[in-house]
Coordinates of C-alpha atoms in Angstrom, one line a residue:
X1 CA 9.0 -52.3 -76.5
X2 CA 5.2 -51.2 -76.0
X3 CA 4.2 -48.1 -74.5
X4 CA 4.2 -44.7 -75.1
X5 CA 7.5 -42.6 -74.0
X6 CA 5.4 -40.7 -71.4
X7 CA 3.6 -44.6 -69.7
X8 CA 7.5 -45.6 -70.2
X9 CA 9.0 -42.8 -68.6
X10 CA 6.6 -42.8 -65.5
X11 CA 7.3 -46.4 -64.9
X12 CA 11.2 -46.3 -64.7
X13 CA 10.7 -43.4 -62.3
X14 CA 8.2 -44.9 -60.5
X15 CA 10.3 -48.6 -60.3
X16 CA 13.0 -46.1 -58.9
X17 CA 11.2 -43.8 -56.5
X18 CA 9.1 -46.6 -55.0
X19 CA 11.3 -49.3 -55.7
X20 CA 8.2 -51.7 -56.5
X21 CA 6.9 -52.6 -59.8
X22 CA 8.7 -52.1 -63.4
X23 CA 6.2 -51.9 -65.8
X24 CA 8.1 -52.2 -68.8
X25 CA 5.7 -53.6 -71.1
X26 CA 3.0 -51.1 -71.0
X27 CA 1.1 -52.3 -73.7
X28 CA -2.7 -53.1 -74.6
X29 CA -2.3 -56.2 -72.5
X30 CA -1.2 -54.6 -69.7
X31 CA 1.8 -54.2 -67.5
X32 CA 4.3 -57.0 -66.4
X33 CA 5.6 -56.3 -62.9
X34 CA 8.2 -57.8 -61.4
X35 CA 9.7 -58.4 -57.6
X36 CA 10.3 -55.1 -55.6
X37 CA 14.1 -55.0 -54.3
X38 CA 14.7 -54.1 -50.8
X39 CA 13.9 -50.2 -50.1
X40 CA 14.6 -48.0 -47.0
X41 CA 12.2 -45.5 -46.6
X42 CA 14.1 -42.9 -44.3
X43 CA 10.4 -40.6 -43.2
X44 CA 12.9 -37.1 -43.1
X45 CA 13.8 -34.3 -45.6
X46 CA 17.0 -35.3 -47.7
X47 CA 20.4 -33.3 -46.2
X48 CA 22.9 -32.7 -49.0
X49 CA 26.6 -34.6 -47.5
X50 CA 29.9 -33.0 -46.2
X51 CA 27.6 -30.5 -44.1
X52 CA 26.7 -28.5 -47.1
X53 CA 23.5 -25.7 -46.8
X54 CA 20.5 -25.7 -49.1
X55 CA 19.9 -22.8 -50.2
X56 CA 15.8 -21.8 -50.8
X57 CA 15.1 -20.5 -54.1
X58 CA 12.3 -18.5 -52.7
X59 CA 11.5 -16.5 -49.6
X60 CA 10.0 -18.3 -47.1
X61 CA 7.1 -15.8 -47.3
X62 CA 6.2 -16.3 -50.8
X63 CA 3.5 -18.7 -51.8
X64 CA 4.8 -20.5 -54.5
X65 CA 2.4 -23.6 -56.5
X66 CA 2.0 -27.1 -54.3
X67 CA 2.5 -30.1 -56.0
X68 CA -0.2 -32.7 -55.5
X69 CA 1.8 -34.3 -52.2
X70 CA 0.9 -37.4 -50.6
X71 CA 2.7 -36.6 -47.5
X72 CA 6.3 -34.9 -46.0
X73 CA 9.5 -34.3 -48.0
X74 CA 11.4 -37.8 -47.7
X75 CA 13.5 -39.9 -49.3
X76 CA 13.8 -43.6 -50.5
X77 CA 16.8 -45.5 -50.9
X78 CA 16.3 -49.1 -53.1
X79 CA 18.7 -51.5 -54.1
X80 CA 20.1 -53.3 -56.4
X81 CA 19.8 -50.1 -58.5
X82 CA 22.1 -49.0 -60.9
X83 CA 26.0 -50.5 -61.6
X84 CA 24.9 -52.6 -58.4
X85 CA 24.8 -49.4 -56.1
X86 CA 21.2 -48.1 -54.5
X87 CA 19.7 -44.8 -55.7
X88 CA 18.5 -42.4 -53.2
X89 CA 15.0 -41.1 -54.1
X90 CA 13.1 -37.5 -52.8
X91 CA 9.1 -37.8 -52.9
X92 CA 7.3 -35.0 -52.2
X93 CA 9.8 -31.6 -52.6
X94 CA 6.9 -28.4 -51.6
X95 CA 9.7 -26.0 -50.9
X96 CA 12.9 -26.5 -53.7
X97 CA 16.7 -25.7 -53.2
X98 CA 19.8 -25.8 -54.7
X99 CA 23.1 -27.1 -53.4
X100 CA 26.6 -25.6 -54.1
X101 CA 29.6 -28.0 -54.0
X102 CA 32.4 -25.9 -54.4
X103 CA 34.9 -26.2 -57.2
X104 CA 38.5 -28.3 -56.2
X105 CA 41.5 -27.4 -56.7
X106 CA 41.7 -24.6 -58.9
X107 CA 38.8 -22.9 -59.8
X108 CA 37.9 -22.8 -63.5
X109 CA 34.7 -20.2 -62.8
X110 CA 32.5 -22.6 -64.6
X111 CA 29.5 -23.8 -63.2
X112 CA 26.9 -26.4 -64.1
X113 CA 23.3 -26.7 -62.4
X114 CA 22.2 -30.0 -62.8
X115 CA 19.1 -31.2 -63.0
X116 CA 18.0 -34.7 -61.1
X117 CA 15.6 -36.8 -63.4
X118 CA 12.4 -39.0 -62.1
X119 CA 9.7 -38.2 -64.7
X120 CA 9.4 -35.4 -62.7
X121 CA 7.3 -37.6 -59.9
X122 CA 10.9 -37.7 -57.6
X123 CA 14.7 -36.6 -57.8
X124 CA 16.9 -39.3 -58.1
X125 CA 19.0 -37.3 -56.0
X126 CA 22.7 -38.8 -55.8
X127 CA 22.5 -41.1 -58.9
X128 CA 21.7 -37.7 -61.1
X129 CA 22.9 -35.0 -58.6
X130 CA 25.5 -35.4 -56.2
X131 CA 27.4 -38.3 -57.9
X132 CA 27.6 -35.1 -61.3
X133 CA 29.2 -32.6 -58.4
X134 CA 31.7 -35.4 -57.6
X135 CA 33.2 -35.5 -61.2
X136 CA 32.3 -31.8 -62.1
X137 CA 34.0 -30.3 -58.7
X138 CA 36.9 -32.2 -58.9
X139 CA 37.6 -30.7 -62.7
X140 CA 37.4 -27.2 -60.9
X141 CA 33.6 -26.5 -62.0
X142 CA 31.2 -25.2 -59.4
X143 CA 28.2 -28.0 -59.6
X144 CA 24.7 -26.7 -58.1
X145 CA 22.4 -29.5 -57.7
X146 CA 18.8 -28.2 -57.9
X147 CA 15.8 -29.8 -55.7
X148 CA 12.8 -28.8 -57.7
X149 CA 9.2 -29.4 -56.7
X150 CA 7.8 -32.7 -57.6
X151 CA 5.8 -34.7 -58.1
X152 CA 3.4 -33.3 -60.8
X153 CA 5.7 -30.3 -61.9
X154 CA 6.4 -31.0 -65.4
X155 CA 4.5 -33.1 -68.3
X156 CA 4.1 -35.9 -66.7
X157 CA 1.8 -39.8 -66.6
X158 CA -0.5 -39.2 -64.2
X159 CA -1.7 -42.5 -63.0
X160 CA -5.2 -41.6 -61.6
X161 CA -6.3 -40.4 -65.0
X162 CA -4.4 -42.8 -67.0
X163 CA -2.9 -39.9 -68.8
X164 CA -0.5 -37.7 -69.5
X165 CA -0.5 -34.0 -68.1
X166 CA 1.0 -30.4 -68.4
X167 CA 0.7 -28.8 -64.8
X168 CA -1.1 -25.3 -64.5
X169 CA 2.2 -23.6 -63.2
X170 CA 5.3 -25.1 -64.9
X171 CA 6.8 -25.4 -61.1
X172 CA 9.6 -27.2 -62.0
X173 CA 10.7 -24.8 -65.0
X174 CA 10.2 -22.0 -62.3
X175 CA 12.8 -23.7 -60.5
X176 CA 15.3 -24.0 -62.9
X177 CA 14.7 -20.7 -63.7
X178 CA 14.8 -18.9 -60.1
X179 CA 17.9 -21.6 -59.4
X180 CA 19.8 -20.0 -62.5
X181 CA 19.1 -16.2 -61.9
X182 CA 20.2 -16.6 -58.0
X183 CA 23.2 -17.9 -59.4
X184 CA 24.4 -15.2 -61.8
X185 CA 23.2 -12.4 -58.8
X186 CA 25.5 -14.4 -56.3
X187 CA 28.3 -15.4 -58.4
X188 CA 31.2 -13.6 -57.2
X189 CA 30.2 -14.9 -53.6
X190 CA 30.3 -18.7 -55.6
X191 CA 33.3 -17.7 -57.1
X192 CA 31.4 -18.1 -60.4
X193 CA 31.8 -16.6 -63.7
X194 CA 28.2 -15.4 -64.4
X195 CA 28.5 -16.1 -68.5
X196 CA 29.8 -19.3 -67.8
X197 CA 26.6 -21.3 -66.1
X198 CA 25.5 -24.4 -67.9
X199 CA 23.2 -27.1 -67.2
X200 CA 23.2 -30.4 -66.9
X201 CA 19.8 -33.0 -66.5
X202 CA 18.9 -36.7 -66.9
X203 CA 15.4 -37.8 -68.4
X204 CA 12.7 -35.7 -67.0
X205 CA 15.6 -33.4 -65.9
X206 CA 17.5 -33.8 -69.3
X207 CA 13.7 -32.4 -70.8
X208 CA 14.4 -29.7 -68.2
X209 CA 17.7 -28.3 -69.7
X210 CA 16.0 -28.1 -72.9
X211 CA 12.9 -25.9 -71.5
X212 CA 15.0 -23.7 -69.7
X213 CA 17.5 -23.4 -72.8
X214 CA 14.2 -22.4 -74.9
X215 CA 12.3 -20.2 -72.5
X216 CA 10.9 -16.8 -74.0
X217 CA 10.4 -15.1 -70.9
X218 CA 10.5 -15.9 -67.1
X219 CA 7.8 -18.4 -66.3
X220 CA 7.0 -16.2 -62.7
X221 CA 6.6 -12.9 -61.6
X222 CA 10.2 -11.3 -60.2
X223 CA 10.6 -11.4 -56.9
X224 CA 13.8 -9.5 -56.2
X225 CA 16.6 -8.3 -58.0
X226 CA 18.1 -11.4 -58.7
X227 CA 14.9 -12.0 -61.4
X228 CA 16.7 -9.0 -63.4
X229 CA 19.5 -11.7 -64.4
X230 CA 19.3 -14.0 -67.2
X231 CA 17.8 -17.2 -66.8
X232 CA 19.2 -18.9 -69.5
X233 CA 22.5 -21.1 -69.0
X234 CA 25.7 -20.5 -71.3
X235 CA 24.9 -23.9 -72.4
X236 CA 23.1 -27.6 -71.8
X237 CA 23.8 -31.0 -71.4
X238 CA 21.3 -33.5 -71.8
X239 CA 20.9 -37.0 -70.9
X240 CA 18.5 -39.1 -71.8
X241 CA 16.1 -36.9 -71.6
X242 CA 12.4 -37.8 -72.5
X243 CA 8.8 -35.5 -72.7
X244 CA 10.0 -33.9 -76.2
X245 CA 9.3 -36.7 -78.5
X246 CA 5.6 -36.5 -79.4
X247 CA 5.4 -40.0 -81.0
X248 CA 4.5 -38.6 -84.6
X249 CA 7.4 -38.6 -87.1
X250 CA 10.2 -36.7 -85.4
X251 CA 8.1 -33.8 -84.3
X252 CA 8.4 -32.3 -80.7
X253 CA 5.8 -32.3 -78.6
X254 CA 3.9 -28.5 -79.3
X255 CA 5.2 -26.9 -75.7
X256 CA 8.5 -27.7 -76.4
X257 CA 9.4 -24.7 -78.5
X258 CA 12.9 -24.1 -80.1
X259 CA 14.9 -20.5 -80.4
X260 CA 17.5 -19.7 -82.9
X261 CA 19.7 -18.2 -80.2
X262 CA 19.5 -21.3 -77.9
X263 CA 22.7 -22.2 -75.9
X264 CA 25.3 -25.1 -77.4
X265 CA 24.2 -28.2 -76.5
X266 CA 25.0 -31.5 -75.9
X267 CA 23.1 -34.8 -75.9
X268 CA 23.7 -38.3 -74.8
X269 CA 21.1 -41.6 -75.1
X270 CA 21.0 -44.9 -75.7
X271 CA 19.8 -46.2 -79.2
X272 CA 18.5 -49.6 -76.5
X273 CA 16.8 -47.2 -74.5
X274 CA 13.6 -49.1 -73.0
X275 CA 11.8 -45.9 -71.1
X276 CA 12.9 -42.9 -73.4
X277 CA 12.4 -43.6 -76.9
X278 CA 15.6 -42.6 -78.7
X279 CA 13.6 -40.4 -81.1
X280 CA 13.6 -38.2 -78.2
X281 CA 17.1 -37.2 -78.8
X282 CA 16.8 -37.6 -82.6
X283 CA 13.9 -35.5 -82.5
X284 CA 15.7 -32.5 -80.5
X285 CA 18.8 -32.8 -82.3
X286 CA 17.3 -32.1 -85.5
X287 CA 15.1 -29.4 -84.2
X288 CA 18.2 -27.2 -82.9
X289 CA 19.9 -27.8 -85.7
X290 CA 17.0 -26.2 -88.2
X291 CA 17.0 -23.6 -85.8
X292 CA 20.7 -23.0 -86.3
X293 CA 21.6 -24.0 -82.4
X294 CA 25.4 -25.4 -82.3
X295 CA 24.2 -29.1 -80.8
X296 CA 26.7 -32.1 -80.5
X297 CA 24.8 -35.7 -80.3
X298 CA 26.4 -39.1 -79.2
X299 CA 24.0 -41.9 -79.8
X300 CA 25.5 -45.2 -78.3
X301 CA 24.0 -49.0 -79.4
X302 CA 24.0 -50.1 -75.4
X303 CA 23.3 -48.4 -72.5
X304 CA 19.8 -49.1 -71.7
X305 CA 18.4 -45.7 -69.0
X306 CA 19.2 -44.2 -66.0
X307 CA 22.8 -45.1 -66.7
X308 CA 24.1 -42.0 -65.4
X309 CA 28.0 -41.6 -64.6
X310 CA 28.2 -45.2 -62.5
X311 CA 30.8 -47.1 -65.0
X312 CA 30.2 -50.2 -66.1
X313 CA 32.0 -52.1 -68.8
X314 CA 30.0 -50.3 -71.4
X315 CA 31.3 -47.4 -73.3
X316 CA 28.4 -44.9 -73.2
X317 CA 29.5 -44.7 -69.6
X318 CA 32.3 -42.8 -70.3
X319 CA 30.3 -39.8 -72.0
X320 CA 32.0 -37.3 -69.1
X321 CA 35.1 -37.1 -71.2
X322 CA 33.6 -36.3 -74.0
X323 CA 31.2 -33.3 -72.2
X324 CA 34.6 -32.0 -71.3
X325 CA 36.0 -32.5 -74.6
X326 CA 33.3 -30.3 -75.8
X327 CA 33.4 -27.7 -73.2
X328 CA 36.9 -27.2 -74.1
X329 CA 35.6 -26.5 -78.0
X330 CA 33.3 -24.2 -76.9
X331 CA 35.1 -22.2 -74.5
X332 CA 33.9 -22.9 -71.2
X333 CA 36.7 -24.3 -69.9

């Protein structure tokens, strides 16, 4: 398939978010669109279910970077979608929160953040978020679904331009960092153990675990004493996750840099995968394991993108047992 990974990766999220065109073929010849699905624009911020509370990541006082928004907080809903389901979209997040769904049953003290994907334009909010918290919560692991600022807050295709960006502030990296260090500062209240915080992301948000795995320093200024805990997770779990392939042998992008004491991790993808090139995995794998980072990989034949925990009949679908496999080996649960 044509394209670079970054034109690729901002068409599937734009197919998703908008529900229009899918501009698969992004070649010299230009892209192929095809009929837009039904789509229910619903003009109101998105409410987590079961009465849960966002929580803001930063005071309400603090002027934190704007995304370039065309408008209001809302969300999209378009159909078929995935596994013949709709996925619920977020455009426009200025103001980012994180969700806590409670562990069931007995309470491991794990937790997981997870991280939405979108090529960070939207959040596909239940088909990467809330859908993790029903499998993770029901293991007795704590999921926190972050609601990070989009669009624009990440290396992204930026469609005026043609091109592909790095944002000025890293707003969604700021995010996952704030998210994580609220998170250790509250965790007895989330009934959390604070060396036991992982993440979790898909695509753009799969690209997200590994930057805030590989983070040098915060990415901010502190802002209260929660910014004195460490914003690293105990370990990361990425799907699918795109912006790290630069396109050039199996070399990483230059801003995606790689530390020696980097969390385990574990990655997932597609070898069919038509918007993130497979070399994206390949390409981090081998990275953390010059670097001497514990990594597990699992590269399936089938499974196309944006598979996500929907089963089908394929078997890269059930990649949640073997994430718990692994956190068994390495001790968080």
């Amino acid at each position: 398939m044509k394209g670079t990974p970054m034109i690729r990766t901002w068409f599937l999220a734009a197919a998703m978010l908008l529900a229009m065109a899918a501009e698969a073929n992004a070649g010299a010849a230009g892209p192929s669109v095809v009929p837009k699905p039904a789509v229910a624009p619903q003009r109101a911020p998105w409410r987590p279910p079961g009465g849960l509370s966002q929580i803001p990541l930063w005071p309400a006082d603090l002027a934190i970077a704007r995304p370039e928004l065309t408008g209001p907080e809302f969300t999209s809903r378009g159909g078929p979608g995935i596994a013949g389901r709709p996925v619920t979209m977020i455009l426009n997040v200025e103001r980012p929160t994180m969700t806590v769904f409670p562990a069931k049953g007995a309470n491991t003290g794990a937790a997981v953040l997870v991280f939405p994907g979108g090529g960070y334009r939207a959040l596909a909010i239940d088909l990467e978020g809330t859908e993790v918290c029903d499998w993770l919560t029901a293991k007795g692991v704590t999921c926190v679904v972050l609601k990070y600022r989009v669009p624009g807050s990440g290396h992204y295709w930026n469609v005026a331009c043609k091109c592909a960006k790095i944002p000025e502030t890293p707003m969604a990296l700021q995010d996952a960092q704030r998210a994580m260090a609220i998170l250790r500062h509250r965790a007895a209240a989330f009934g959390v153990d604070p060396e036991r915080i992982g993440v979790l992301g898909f695509s753009a948000g799969g690209h997200l675990v590994t930057a805030v795995s590989n983070a040098e320093t915060l990415s901010y200024a502190p802002v209260d004493a929660a910014d004195r805990e460490n914003s690293r997770p105990n370990f990361g779990v990425a799907l699918y996750p795109g912006h790290l392939w630069s396109g050039k042998g199996l070399d990483l992008y230059p801003f995606n840099p790689i530390r020696k004491d980097g969390p385990p991790t574990f990655i997932v993808q597609a070898q069919d995968d038509p918007v993130d090139d497979v070399r994206h995995s390949i390409a981090y794998f081998l990275a953390l394991r010059t670097a001497g980072v514990p990594v597990e990989m699992h590269i399936y034949a089938h499974g196309g993108h944006a598979f996500a925990l929907r089963p089908t009949g394929q078997p890269i679908t059930r990649w949640p047992v073997l994430v718990e496999t692994w956190l068994h080996t390495i001790g968080i649960l």
